[in-house]
Amino acid sequence: MLTALFAGPADAPDALRIDGRALSREQLLAAATATADRIAGAPALAVLARPTAATVTAVVGGLLAGVPVVPLPPDAGPKERDHILRDSGAALLAVAPGEAAPDGVTLPLVTADPAARSAATHPEPDPGAPAFVLYTSGTTGAPKGALLGRRAVAADLDALASAWAWTTEDTLVHGLPLFHVHGLVLGVLGALRTGSRLVHTGRPTPAAYAAAGGTLYFGVPTVWSRLAADQAAARALAGARLLVSGSAPLPVPVFERLSELCGHRPVERYGMTETLITVSTRADGERRPGSVGLPLDGVRTRLLGEDGAPVPHDGESVGELQVRGATLFDGYLGRPDADAEAWTDDGWFRTGDVATVGGDGFHRIVGRASVDLIKSGGFKIGAGEVEAALRDHPAVADAAVVGAPDPDLGQAVVAFVVADGAVTGDQLSSFVAERLSVHKRPRRVVLVDDLPRNAMGKVLKKQLTEPGP
């Protein structure tokens, strides 16, 4: 699974640079083995997942020992943290040298020291064994632990390497959190499997990305938006090979601005904790703004309507996206009820996302079925389409669209807009009506200073619709 740690190209002293600290693959392997020596046989290893070399050492140590790794967000509140530790069955908590356990955590500590060395060997774990227990965002209750198998992780990274032409010649740059799929599985294990160099910038600032000198860059829309607003930093990425955006839709104006400034049309991709990445634009394929491309090798997708019937692939009709293939998780830890809800009787995973698929197979994600498919006056309206239209207005910096209860329409289209110029709600509603069908226009526009987002840049729409204090 960690191919390049054992049989990669000639090692380099800075094969991995994480928040300023350089490691060769040989050093990482020796340090991770020292961690594996101490945790072998544990039921699960929690890792306080800060963007550090110690975190990577702990994660790789867990994988070498065949111990499922439970990344713990360092900013998790006591309730969330206690739930993850208790629910996962973690017996140990890995921390950096000199780091104390968070308040209230009584698990035995294991120091993951990047300077430690061990020449021991550990037997190769069963490919079907779990690699991670990753916790979902918990938008519909307490976070659920998704069991990600070693085989699924390897299959996904290999499919992405093929789609993005990701090789040992690349230098991957990102500054994403190491407790999510994007930053940890793709952004760390991807480099360790392909043999590319890795530069983790600590924080994903435009200046840090510009100075890194990479060929392959990962970012979420917030990162790319800030880069697009920094002309010098964006132009510094002209020498890169590929820019990859994910975790949330990339606004079309940001896509176009990056293309203008650095000559790269970003690659967009789609996935979730339970499925890893399943759909992506190819490095050698067409890159359309607002599209996440085609299913990866080994992945199949389908669109179904509320009646269970297939939805036409016409680029307009929306349906629930369902997937199956080698990249999918093995189920929710201790939650057979959640498993039953997540899988269809014929073996497809219900993503809970709504999408359209064109006649050429290109996928466009509309959003979550629970908050982004708005049923208004007998019409089904994708929030993402309205958001994209709003962002086309020169005075709009950002927008989030929701469906609000309405006695006449069922749901009314309501837009929360961050505006950087003088514009009224009526003007924005008319602007949308001129570009989309009239029934898709916002019935109400709320001007706000900012939109609530999670660590990966996704707008927390339930916070917009919840009544204030």
XYZ file of C-alpha atoms in Angstrom:
469
model
C 0.000 0.000 0.000
C 2.891 2.371 0.752
C 4.717 1.346 -2.383
C 7.338 4.084 -2.606
C 8.519 3.596 0.967
C 9.864 0.194 0.002
C 10.551 0.196 -3.712
C 10.523 3.793 -4.841
C 13.106 5.762 -6.821
C 16.386 6.935 -5.333
C 15.578 8.612 -2.034
C 16.028 12.312 -1.451
C 16.693 14.027 1.888
C 13.615 16.204 1.348
C 11.273 13.657 -0.248
C 8.710 14.889 2.270
C 8.661 18.426 3.611
C 5.934 19.013 6.160
C 5.496 22.474 7.657
C 9.181 23.169 7.148
C 10.598 19.812 8.314
C 12.290 17.605 5.715
C 12.371 13.806 5.765
C 13.657 11.199 3.368
C 11.466 8.170 2.761
C 14.070 6.045 4.528
C 13.852 8.289 7.598
C 10.049 8.191 7.552
C 10.039 4.408 7.248
C 12.461 4.016 10.172
C 10.509 6.464 12.354
C 7.147 4.962 11.460
C 8.482 1.480 12.159
C 9.493 2.633 15.641
C 5.888 3.704 16.176
C 4.596 0.431 14.725
C 6.778 -1.494 17.190
C 4.961 0.159 20.095
C 1.372 -0.138 18.842
C 1.300 -3.570 17.177
C -1.766 -5.499 18.259
C -3.791 -2.468 19.360
C -7.440 -2.448 18.211
C -7.142 1.115 16.868
C -4.789 4.098 17.085
C -6.124 7.626 17.467
C -3.836 10.289 16.015
C -3.999 13.936 17.020
C -3.830 15.008 13.394
C -1.992 18.296 13.222
C -0.170 19.161 9.948
C 3.188 17.886 11.199
C 5.799 15.239 10.476
C 4.751 13.554 13.736
C 1.235 13.036 12.392
C 2.548 11.442 9.199
C 4.896 9.256 11.256
C 1.997 8.064 13.418
C -0.308 7.371 10.458
C 2.313 5.412 8.547
C 3.207 3.559 11.749
C -0.391 2.478 12.151
C -0.552 1.293 8.552
C 2.715 -0.652 8.882
C 1.425 -2.373 12.025
C -1.986 -3.126 10.547
C -3.674 -1.026 13.246
C -6.666 1.053 12.046
C -5.871 4.758 12.254
C -8.440 7.193 13.679
C -7.500 10.780 12.739
C -8.658 13.164 15.464
C -9.297 16.790 14.429
C -7.082 18.923 16.673
C -9.822 21.550 17.000
C -12.570 19.074 17.882
C -14.643 20.092 20.870
C -14.803 17.815 23.919
C -18.136 16.260 22.927
C -17.044 15.394 19.387
C -13.605 14.241 20.519
C -14.998 11.996 23.248
C -17.499 10.478 20.857
C -14.804 9.638 18.282
C -12.456 8.111 20.845
C -15.185 6.075 22.509
C -16.966 4.976 19.333
C -13.774 3.984 17.476
C -12.455 1.795 20.281
C -9.046 3.487 20.050
C -6.743 2.148 22.770
C -3.873 4.612 22.231
C -3.443 8.243 21.232
C -0.431 9.244 19.132
C 1.008 12.695 19.776
C 4.103 14.662 18.789
C 7.168 14.683 21.041
C 6.462 16.818 24.099
C 2.772 17.141 23.288
C 0.202 16.511 26.022
C -3.180 14.883 25.608
C -6.161 17.225 25.160
C -7.989 18.075 28.363
C -10.091 15.187 29.578
C -8.468 12.514 27.379
C -7.172 9.625 29.490
C -5.960 7.232 26.774
C -2.338 6.069 27.048
C -0.098 8.232 24.868
C 2.326 7.061 22.190
C 4.933 9.556 21.013
C 5.331 9.490 17.240
C 8.847 10.867 16.893
C 10.091 11.599 13.351
C 13.647 11.284 14.695
C 13.137 7.753 16.070
C 14.653 4.784 14.251
C 13.810 1.075 14.059
C 14.999 -1.574 11.616
C 12.306 -4.074 12.623
C 9.957 -5.549 10.050
C 6.232 -6.123 10.368
C 4.229 -8.621 8.329
C 2.189 -7.157 5.496
C -1.378 -6.677 6.800
C -4.328 -8.312 5.064
C -5.295 -6.118 2.075
C -8.907 -6.423 3.172
C -8.223 -5.079 6.656
C -9.332 -1.573 7.655
C -6.773 1.188 7.175
C -8.761 4.063 8.692
C -11.812 4.853 10.720
C -12.723 8.299 9.392
C -15.600 10.180 10.957
C -18.234 11.931 8.893
C -19.268 15.504 9.517
C -22.234 14.483 11.626
C -24.737 16.794 9.905
C -27.596 14.435 10.786
C -26.485 13.401 14.261
C -23.330 12.160 15.954
C -20.467 11.534 13.488
C -20.348 8.013 12.084
C -17.103 6.078 11.716
C -16.523 5.009 8.116
C -14.308 1.928 7.789
C -11.908 2.500 4.882
C -10.145 -0.672 3.797
C -6.548 -0.887 2.681
C -7.598 -2.341 -0.662
C -10.005 0.552 -1.311
C -7.357 3.171 -0.502
C -4.837 1.517 -2.829
C -7.399 1.196 -5.639
C -8.370 4.843 -5.376
C -4.818 6.166 -5.337
C -3.903 4.052 -8.353
C -6.974 5.257 -10.250
C -6.117 8.879 -9.446
C -2.495 8.381 -10.462
C -3.771 7.160 -13.824
C -6.321 9.970 -14.231
C -3.908 12.723 -13.261
C -0.716 11.206 -14.771
C 0.748 11.387 -11.258
C 4.302 9.966 -11.193
C 7.603 9.940 -9.342
C 8.559 13.060 -11.308
C 5.925 15.172 -9.569
C 6.180 17.389 -6.522
C 2.798 17.538 -4.790
C 2.046 20.735 -2.859
C -0.857 21.353 -0.498
C -1.672 22.766 2.919
C -4.835 20.826 3.711
C -5.875 19.368 7.083
C -4.624 15.860 7.810
C -7.836 14.522 9.311
C -9.826 14.331 6.059
C -9.618 12.200 2.927
C -8.409 15.128 0.805
C -5.370 16.128 2.842
C -4.441 12.781 4.413
C -5.352 9.965 2.045
C -4.845 11.809 -1.242
C -2.376 14.407 -0.060
C -0.028 12.191 1.977
C -0.596 8.542 1.087
C -0.922 9.462 -2.572
C 2.624 10.813 -2.554
C 3.888 7.795 -0.607
C 2.280 5.366 -3.040
C 3.277 7.101 -6.288
C 6.745 8.127 -5.104
C 6.257 11.815 -5.813
C 7.804 14.426 -3.546
C 5.464 16.053 -1.041
C 5.518 19.615 0.243
C 2.932 20.340 2.920
C 2.875 24.084 3.468
C 1.344 24.053 6.935
C -1.181 26.716 6.085
C -2.472 26.907 2.493
C -1.623 30.559 1.889
C -1.085 31.993 -1.600
C 2.484 32.923 -0.679
C 3.277 29.399 0.534
C 1.842 27.805 -2.606
C 3.716 30.252 -4.828
C 7.044 29.539 -3.104
C 6.742 25.733 -3.104
C 7.754 25.104 -6.702
C 5.429 22.154 -7.223
C 4.145 20.429 -10.329
C 0.890 19.186 -8.779
C -1.215 21.292 -6.392
C -4.235 20.308 -4.280
C -6.649 22.858 -2.868
C -10.220 23.515 -1.842
C -12.196 26.376 -3.441
C -11.305 28.771 -0.616
C -7.607 28.211 -1.330
C -8.057 28.723 -5.067
C -10.233 31.796 -4.537
C -7.509 33.424 -2.438
C -4.884 32.537 -5.016
C -7.003 33.953 -7.820
C -7.177 37.220 -5.864
C -3.364 37.337 -5.540
C -2.066 37.906 -9.055
C 1.610 37.442 -8.249
C 1.020 34.193 -6.383
C -1.261 32.816 -9.068
C 1.209 33.625 -11.828
C 3.908 31.801 -9.861
C 1.994 28.564 -10.479
C 2.429 28.852 -14.235
C 5.248 26.282 -14.100
C 3.043 23.642 -12.482
C 1.591 20.721 -14.379
C -1.820 20.349 -12.738
C -4.068 22.176 -10.262
C -6.680 19.986 -8.556
C -9.732 21.348 -6.757
C -12.133 19.383 -4.595
C -14.214 19.033 -1.423
C -16.697 21.663 -2.670
C -17.707 23.127 -6.061
C -15.183 25.544 -7.548
C -16.916 28.795 -8.561
C -16.714 29.355 -12.303
C -15.227 32.885 -11.956
C -12.377 31.423 -9.880
C -11.822 28.684 -12.487
C -11.630 31.294 -15.244
C -9.435 33.690 -13.272
C -6.875 30.970 -12.519
C -6.836 29.996 -16.171
C -6.195 33.609 -17.115
C -3.450 34.231 -14.549
C -1.418 31.022 -14.627
C -2.557 29.269 -17.784
C -4.080 26.266 -16.005
C -7.672 25.139 -16.173
C -8.101 23.322 -12.845
C -9.060 19.673 -12.630
C -12.156 19.121 -10.491
C -13.076 15.862 -8.821
C -15.831 14.412 -6.660
C -15.903 12.039 -3.729
C -16.790 11.659 -0.092
C -15.445 9.958 2.996
C -17.375 6.755 2.325
C -16.397 6.421 -1.329
C -13.041 8.181 -1.604
C -12.716 9.897 -4.990
C -14.995 8.374 -7.617
C -15.300 10.946 -10.427
C -12.696 13.283 -11.874
C -11.596 15.273 -14.867
C -8.518 13.743 -16.525
C -5.194 15.458 -16.912
C -5.342 14.809 -20.656
C -9.087 15.423 -20.997
C -11.451 18.323 -21.358
C -11.814 20.511 -18.252
C -15.194 22.177 -18.041
C -16.032 24.759 -15.393
C -18.568 23.304 -12.989
C -18.007 19.709 -14.085
C -16.266 16.959 -12.134
C -15.691 14.812 -15.206
C -16.004 11.054 -15.607
C -15.972 8.016 -13.281
C -12.509 6.738 -12.399
C -11.301 3.346 -13.548
C -13.126 0.667 -11.598
C -16.012 2.950 -10.583
C -19.585 2.932 -11.899
C -22.244 5.572 -11.321
C -25.978 5.899 -11.904
C -28.675 8.535 -11.449
C -32.057 7.615 -10.043
C -35.165 9.693 -9.529
C -37.315 9.696 -6.409
C -39.433 6.962 -7.972
C -36.357 4.746 -8.388
C -36.372 5.086 -12.185
C -33.204 5.958 -14.125
C -32.753 9.660 -14.875
C -31.869 10.617 -18.462
C -28.258 11.564 -19.170
C -29.202 14.845 -20.825
C -27.144 17.252 -18.740
C -30.279 18.842 -17.272
C -32.299 16.210 -15.405
C -31.277 15.803 -11.784
C -31.244 12.613 -9.774
C -29.553 11.024 -6.805
C -26.019 9.911 -7.610
C -25.276 6.319 -6.633
C -21.893 4.627 -6.991
C -20.241 1.244 -6.742
C -16.693 0.033 -7.224
C -13.392 -0.834 -5.599
C -12.938 2.498 -3.782
C -15.933 2.218 -1.474
C -15.777 1.841 2.286
C -16.673 -1.310 4.198
C -19.520 0.172 6.211
C -20.106 2.268 9.307
C -18.490 1.060 12.505
C -21.150 -0.533 14.720
C -24.007 1.025 12.743
C -25.957 -1.644 10.832
C -28.914 0.754 10.749
C -26.851 3.372 8.912
C -25.483 0.701 6.555
C -29.008 -0.377 5.664
C -29.941 3.200 4.797
C -26.763 3.838 2.809
C -26.899 0.851 0.442
C -29.517 -0.174 -2.088
C -30.795 -3.735 -2.263
C -28.781 -4.282 -5.455
C -25.477 -3.100 -3.959
C -25.151 0.609 -4.856
C -24.093 3.271 -2.362
C -26.482 6.169 -1.970
C -24.293 9.266 -1.903
C -27.104 11.605 -0.877
C -25.882 13.999 -3.573
C -27.887 15.095 -6.583
C -26.231 15.470 -9.953
C -26.717 15.667 -13.675
C -24.903 13.574 -16.284
C -24.505 14.648 -19.881
C -24.758 12.490 -22.956
C -20.959 12.345 -23.016
C -20.831 11.066 -19.422
C -19.611 14.286 -17.795
C -20.956 14.692 -14.258
C -22.058 17.915 -12.583
C -22.791 17.848 -8.851
C -25.818 19.913 -7.877
C -25.404 19.411 -4.132
C -26.821 17.473 -1.201
C -30.297 16.089 -1.716
C -31.220 17.205 1.796
C -30.420 20.894 1.277
C -29.526 21.492 -2.378
C -32.463 19.965 -4.234
C -35.217 22.539 -3.886
C -38.805 21.593 -4.750
C -40.591 24.807 -5.570
C -43.995 25.093 -7.232
C -43.712 21.642 -8.798
C -40.199 22.288 -10.132
C -36.959 20.656 -8.980
C -34.230 23.270 -8.749
C -30.564 22.590 -8.082
C -29.117 25.101 -5.620
C -25.708 24.877 -7.280
C -27.042 26.163 -10.588
C -28.548 29.243 -8.940
C -25.369 29.828 -6.920
C -23.286 29.714 -10.092
C -25.566 32.263 -11.760
C -25.326 34.597 -8.772
C -21.524 34.383 -8.740
C -21.512 35.582 -12.343
C -22.667 38.997 -11.109
C -19.647 41.321 -10.785
C -20.754 42.511 -7.332
C -21.107 39.011 -5.850
C -18.161 37.489 -4.017
C -19.965 34.343 -2.864
C -23.433 32.851 -2.582
C -25.308 29.990 -0.967
C -28.838 29.011 -1.970
C -31.325 27.041 0.129
C -34.970 26.080 0.036
C -37.096 27.701 2.751
C -40.581 26.479 3.690
C -43.269 28.341 1.778
C -47.057 27.843 2.161
C -47.707 28.394 -1.530
C -44.651 26.958 -3.312
C -43.676 24.248 -0.844
C -40.166 25.656 -0.838
C -38.987 29.073 -1.913
C -35.521 29.734 -3.323
C -33.596 31.878 -0.840
C -30.090 33.180 -1.528
C -27.515 34.267 1.046
C -25.076 36.530 -0.775
C -21.723 38.054 0.104
C -21.591 41.176 -2.039
C -18.536 43.355 -2.604
C -20.379 46.152 -4.321
C -23.604 48.140 -4.252
C -26.347 45.746 -5.325
C -29.865 44.982 -4.123
C -31.662 41.704 -3.663
C -34.171 42.578 -6.369
C -31.361 43.268 -8.823
C -29.765 39.899 -8.083
C -33.059 38.059 -8.405
C -33.646 39.669 -11.804
C -30.067 38.858 -12.814
C -30.687 35.149 -12.187
C -34.060 35.210 -13.979
C -32.352 36.615 -17.085
C -29.906 33.682 -17.167
C -31.942 30.742 -15.915
C -35.599 29.808 -16.016
C -37.698 32.395 -14.207
C -38.903 29.850 -11.636
C -35.277 29.400 -10.492
C -34.833 33.007 -9.406
C -34.383 33.680 -5.673
C -37.632 34.782 -4.063
C -35.570 36.334 -1.288
C -31.960 37.526 -1.143
C -30.215 37.985 2.202
C -27.002 40.031 2.093
C -24.447 38.718 4.602
C -20.837 39.483 5.514
C -19.671 35.869 5.287
C -20.873 32.283 4.866
C -20.277 29.630 7.547
C -17.903 26.918 6.353
C -16.259 23.786 7.695
C -12.525 23.035 7.613
C -12.706 21.865 3.991
C -14.495 24.964 2.742
C -18.005 23.525 2.441
C -20.793 25.929 3.292
C -22.749 24.845 6.377
C -26.189 25.503 4.979
C -28.049 24.213 8.009
C -26.554 27.096 9.956
C -28.095 29.478 7.424
C -31.551 27.981 7.776
C -31.561 27.558 11.557
C -33.364 30.319 13.462
C -31.070 32.707 15.311
C -30.925 33.135 19.104
